């Protein structure tokens, strides 16, 4: 049961990512740059490997780095293991109040309106 749920989740993510990357790459032209959370990095690398022949650059650096790169136009995708914060917008010339409590943005900054897309959840468990 657990294996089937995991396989179904991976399939949904890959299909969705296929559509997203297909649109970003413009029919095979250009390069897709994805950067951010080192927690998400193993997933990002696995997704990029599914698109052999496409020019996809994947790197870590942390959620803040990913948000800064996306919002300043240096990256196409930001990997994050936390919600977007007002300080992320402020650091690239936006305003704190443009970011809602749920991590969504009410306005674009530098022509970018980030869209929150959850691909996984993690948890810390204390075992005694």
XYZ file of N, CA and C in Angstrom:
384
model
N 0.834 -1.192 0.000
C 0.000 0.000 0.000
C 0.875 1.251 0.000
N 1.848 1.298 0.900
C 2.719 2.460 1.008
C 3.529 2.651 -0.273
N 4.011 1.547 -0.849
C 4.789 1.601 -2.084
C 3.975 2.136 -3.246
N 2.707 1.741 -3.319
C 1.841 2.224 -4.400
C 1.561 3.713 -4.255
N 1.366 4.167 -3.020
C 1.123 5.590 -2.793
C 2.352 6.400 -3.182
N 3.524 5.896 -2.826
C 4.762 6.593 -3.165
C 4.944 6.643 -4.679
N 4.688 5.525 -5.353
C 4.819 5.472 -6.812
C 3.832 6.429 -7.475
N 2.613 6.482 -6.963
C 1.612 7.386 -7.525
C 2.027 8.840 -7.325
N 2.556 9.159 -6.149
C 3.004 10.527 -5.876
C 4.147 10.920 -6.801
N 5.099 10.018 -6.993
C 6.225 10.291 -7.891
C 5.723 10.487 -9.315
N 4.778 9.667 -9.741
C 4.227 9.790 -11.095
C 3.551 11.141 -11.288
N 2.770 11.574 -10.301
C 2.093 12.866 -10.398
C 3.112 13.992 -10.489
N 4.150 13.928 -9.656
C 5.185 14.961 -9.674
C 5.887 14.993 -11.023
N 6.246 13.826 -11.555
C 6.959 13.782 -12.833
C 6.100 14.283 -13.986
N 4.818 13.935 -13.989
C 3.931 14.421 -15.047
C 3.792 15.935 -14.953
N 3.587 16.437 -13.745
C 3.459 17.876 -13.563
C 4.747 18.581 -13.936
N 5.872 18.023 -13.522
C 7.165 18.615 -13.841
C 7.411 18.594 -15.341
N 6.972 17.540 -16.004
C 7.121 17.462 -17.464
C 6.427 18.643 -18.129
N 5.212 18.905 -17.702
C 4.466 20.022 -18.282
C 5.145 21.348 -17.961
N 5.592 21.494 -16.719
C 6.242 22.743 -16.312
C 7.548 22.962 -17.059
N 8.374 21.938 -17.123
C 9.663 22.084 -17.791
C 9.496 22.233 -19.293
N 8.530 21.556 -19.852
C 8.284 21.695 -21.286
C 7.965 23.133 -21.649
N 7.178 23.790 -20.819
C 6.860 25.192 -21.062
C 8.041 26.104 -20.830
N 8.849 25.814 -19.836
C 10.006 26.648 -19.533
C 11.081 26.543 -20.596
N 11.248 25.373 -21.144
C 12.330 25.172 -22.095
C 11.969 25.646 -23.491
N 10.731 25.976 -23.735
C 10.345 26.518 -25.033
C 10.638 25.582 -26.191
N 10.277 24.310 -26.055
C 10.484 23.374 -27.148
C 11.934 22.988 -27.343
N 12.718 22.976 -26.282
C 14.100 22.528 -26.381
C 15.101 23.658 -26.528
N 14.650 24.897 -26.573
C 15.565 26.025 -26.690
C 15.832 26.608 -25.314
N 17.051 27.058 -25.083
C 17.379 27.720 -23.841
C 17.831 26.771 -22.759
N 17.946 27.317 -21.571
C 18.450 26.572 -20.428
C 17.557 26.869 -19.226
N 17.257 25.861 -18.453
C 16.467 26.006 -17.243
C 17.420 25.999 -16.059
N 17.313 27.001 -15.204
C 18.176 27.092 -14.025
C 17.314 26.911 -12.787
N 17.675 25.914 -11.978
C 16.945 25.574 -10.763
C 17.951 25.577 -9.616
N 17.673 26.345 -8.561
C 18.606 26.434 -7.447
C 17.851 26.643 -6.142
N 18.508 26.335 -5.032
C 17.895 26.581 -3.735
C 18.213 25.532 -2.698
N 17.204 25.121 -1.980
C 17.321 24.265 -0.808
C 18.123 22.993 -1.050
N 19.073 22.749 -0.170
C 19.837 21.497 -0.264
C 18.987 20.311 0.181
N 17.910 20.566 0.921
C 16.985 19.504 1.303
C 16.254 18.968 0.075
N 15.919 19.845 -0.840
C 15.178 19.478 -2.046
C 16.122 19.031 -3.169
N 17.413 19.312 -3.027
C 18.387 19.048 -4.089
C 18.356 17.623 -4.645
N 18.289 16.573 -3.811
C 18.241 15.218 -4.390
C 17.032 15.006 -5.308
N 15.882 15.562 -4.950
C 14.698 15.464 -5.813
C 14.913 16.245 -7.105
N 15.467 17.442 -6.988
C 15.695 18.277 -8.169
C 16.643 17.600 -9.151
N 17.678 16.968 -8.632
C 18.628 16.253 -9.491
C 17.928 15.090 -10.190
N 17.125 14.341 -9.446
C 16.401 13.203 -10.037
C 15.450 13.671 -11.133
N 14.756 14.782 -10.908
C 13.842 15.302 -11.925
C 14.609 15.728 -13.167
N 15.720 16.416 -12.975
C 16.515 16.876 -14.122
C 17.025 15.701 -14.944
N 17.373 14.608 -14.271
C 17.873 13.423 -14.975
C 16.803 12.792 -15.863
N 15.536 13.045 -15.570
C 14.444 12.515 -16.382
C 14.349 13.221 -17.736
N 15.010 14.348 -17.871
C 14.938 15.143 -19.095
C 16.294 15.186 -19.778
N 16.795 14.014 -20.132
C 18.076 13.919 -20.820
C 17.984 14.668 -22.140
N 19.019 15.398 -22.449
C 19.032 16.194 -23.667
C 18.602 17.630 -23.432
N 17.889 17.878 -22.338
C 17.499 19.245 -21.997
C 18.645 19.899 -21.229
N 18.773 21.189 -21.366
C 19.811 21.920 -20.644
C 19.227 22.411 -19.322
N 19.479 21.661 -18.267
C 18.948 21.989 -16.944
C 20.111 22.081 -15.974
N 20.228 23.220 -15.329
C 21.260 23.426 -14.319
C 20.601 23.344 -12.948
N 21.075 22.437 -12.099
C 20.513 22.251 -10.766
C 21.615 22.477 -9.743
N 21.340 23.309 -8.738
C 22.326 23.544 -7.683
C 21.618 23.818 -6.365
N 22.362 23.680 -5.279
C 21.843 23.950 -3.942
C 22.185 25.374 -3.537
N 22.369 25.561 -2.248
C 22.731 26.883 -1.755
C 21.804 27.394 -0.672
N 20.690 26.715 -0.466
C 19.756 27.120 0.571
C 18.502 27.774 0.007
N 17.435 27.719 0.785
C 16.150 28.279 0.361
C 16.246 29.771 0.074
N 16.940 30.511 0.941
C 17.080 31.954 0.743
C 17.777 32.248 -0.577
N 18.838 31.499 -0.866
C 19.551 31.665 -2.139
C 18.605 31.401 -3.310
N 17.814 30.342 -3.223
C 16.876 30.020 -4.291
C 15.859 31.124 -4.520
N 15.273 31.640 -3.425
C 14.305 32.726 -3.559
C 14.957 33.966 -4.172
N 16.157 34.324 -3.683
C 16.846 35.503 -4.218
C 17.137 35.349 -5.707
N 17.597 34.168 -6.109
C 17.916 33.925 -7.519
C 16.658 34.000 -8.384
N 15.563 33.420 -7.915
C 14.306 33.461 -8.667
C 13.791 34.890 -8.791
N 13.723 35.593 -7.665
C 13.126 36.926 -7.638
C 13.979 37.983 -8.325
N 15.262 37.711 -8.503
C 16.131 38.657 -9.211
C 16.298 38.280 -10.681
N 15.648 37.186 -11.100
C 15.698 36.778 -12.497
C 16.895 35.931 -12.874
N 17.669 35.479 -11.891
C 18.847 34.658 -12.167
C 18.510 33.176 -12.303
N 17.340 32.763 -11.827
C 16.930 31.354 -11.884
C 15.483 31.273 -12.363
N 15.141 30.114 -12.926
C 13.778 29.874 -13.394
C 12.924 29.188 -12.338
N 13.558 28.388 -11.490
C 12.874 27.667 -10.413
C 13.664 27.831 -9.128
N 12.963 28.044 -8.018
C 13.596 28.116 -6.704
C 13.144 26.920 -5.887
N 14.101 26.133 -5.406
C 13.782 25.039 -4.492
C 13.808 25.608 -3.083
N 12.796 25.291 -2.289
C 12.743 25.816 -0.929
C 12.160 24.778 0.010
N 12.710 24.732 1.201
C 12.177 23.841 2.227
C 11.496 24.658 3.323
N 11.135 25.875 2.976
C 10.386 26.752 3.883
C 9.508 27.661 3.039
N 8.615 28.371 3.700
C 7.737 29.302 3.000
C 8.479 30.583 2.623
N 7.994 31.241 1.597
C 8.486 32.553 1.204
C 8.211 33.528 2.345
N 9.178 34.401 2.636
C 9.026 35.392 3.706
C 9.119 36.793 3.123
N 8.587 37.746 3.866
C 8.667 39.139 3.441
C 10.095 39.594 3.227
N 11.018 39.113 4.059
C 12.420 39.532 3.921
C 13.016 39.057 2.593
N 12.485 37.964 2.026
C 12.951 37.513 0.710
C 12.594 38.552 -0.351
N 11.406 39.126 -0.246
C 10.975 40.158 -1.190
C 11.759 41.451 -0.976
N 11.946 41.823 0.290
C 12.663 43.058 0.606
C 14.090 43.014 0.061
N 14.733 41.861 0.138
C 16.134 41.740 -0.290
C 16.330 41.977 -1.788
N 15.254 41.905 -2.568
C 15.366 42.135 -4.015
C 14.552 43.355 -4.464
N 14.228 44.234 -3.512
C 13.563 45.486 -3.860
C 12.059 45.506 -3.698
N 11.480 44.440 -3.171
C 10.037 44.398 -2.955
C 9.671 44.888 -1.565
N 8.432 44.670 -1.182
C 7.956 45.090 0.136
C 7.498 43.882 0.941
N 7.748 43.949 2.229
C 7.400 42.880 3.157
C 5.912 42.531 3.083
N 5.065 43.539 2.981
C 3.615 43.299 2.995
C 3.092 42.631 1.725
N 3.925 42.453 0.714
C 3.511 41.764 -0.510
C 3.513 40.248 -0.342
N 4.048 39.772 0.788
C 4.086 38.329 1.050
C 3.082 38.008 2.154
N 2.186 37.082 1.883
C 1.147 36.685 2.832
C 1.693 35.699 3.862
N 0.954 35.524 4.945
C 1.375 34.613 6.016
C 1.523 33.170 5.552
N 0.777 32.783 4.516
C 0.846 31.402 4.029
C 1.985 31.181 3.030
N 2.845 32.189 2.863
C 3.998 32.041 1.980
C 3.713 32.327 0.524
N 2.522 32.836 0.228
C 2.214 33.221 -1.148
C 2.453 34.721 -1.301
N 2.623 35.159 -2.522
C 2.860 36.578 -2.782
C 1.627 37.202 -3.418
N 1.327 38.437 -3.031
C 0.169 39.129 -3.589
C 0.533 39.975 -4.802
N 1.825 40.238 -4.994
C 2.296 41.037 -6.125
C 3.615 40.494 -6.638
N 3.877 40.722 -7.910
C 5.198 40.334 -8.426
C 6.268 41.319 -7.964
N 7.483 40.863 -7.919
C 8.637 41.729 -7.678
C 9.607 41.464 -8.826
N 10.107 42.518 -9.425
C 11.009 42.403 -10.586
C 10.391 41.558 -11.703
N 9.065 41.639 -11.834
C 8.376 40.900 -12.891
C 8.135 39.433 -12.588
N 8.433 39.005 -11.360
C 8.286 37.593 -10.983
C 7.235 37.462 -9.885
N 6.240 36.624 -10.128
C 5.255 36.288 -9.102
C 5.430 34.808 -8.788
N 6.111 34.494 -7.681
C 6.362 33.080 -7.372
C 5.073 32.333 -7.054
N 5.042 31.077 -7.463
C 3.902 30.203 -7.207
C 4.373 29.069 -6.310
N 3.695 28.891 -5.197
C 4.049 27.827 -4.249
C 3.558 26.494 -4.792
N 4.454 25.511 -4.817
C 4.131 24.184 -5.338
C 4.793 23.160 -4.427
N 4.015 22.516 -3.566
C 4.557 21.527 -2.625
C 4.766 20.202 -3.336
N 5.975 19.665 -3.238
C 6.283 18.377 -3.862
C 6.548 17.292 -2.827
N 6.796 17.688 -1.585
C 7.070 16.709 -0.532
C 6.955 17.404 0.821
N 6.806 16.614 1.840
C 6.809 17.112 3.209
C 7.829 16.306 3.989
N 8.517 16.973 4.909
C 9.441 16.232 5.758
C 9.004 16.402 7.207
N 9.553 15.563 8.048
C 9.171 15.574 9.454
C 10.348 15.096 10.292
N 10.426 15.608 11.493
C 11.435 15.155 12.441
C 10.724 14.313 13.494
N 11.223 13.125 13.735
C 10.613 12.218 14.699
C 11.644 11.876 15.765
N 11.239 11.974 17.010
C 12.103 11.578 18.114
C 11.714 10.157 18.512
N 12.664 9.244 18.430
C 12.421 7.853 18.790
C 13.160 7.568 20.087
N 12.433 7.047 21.050
C 13.035 6.747 22.356
C 13.125 5.254 22.544
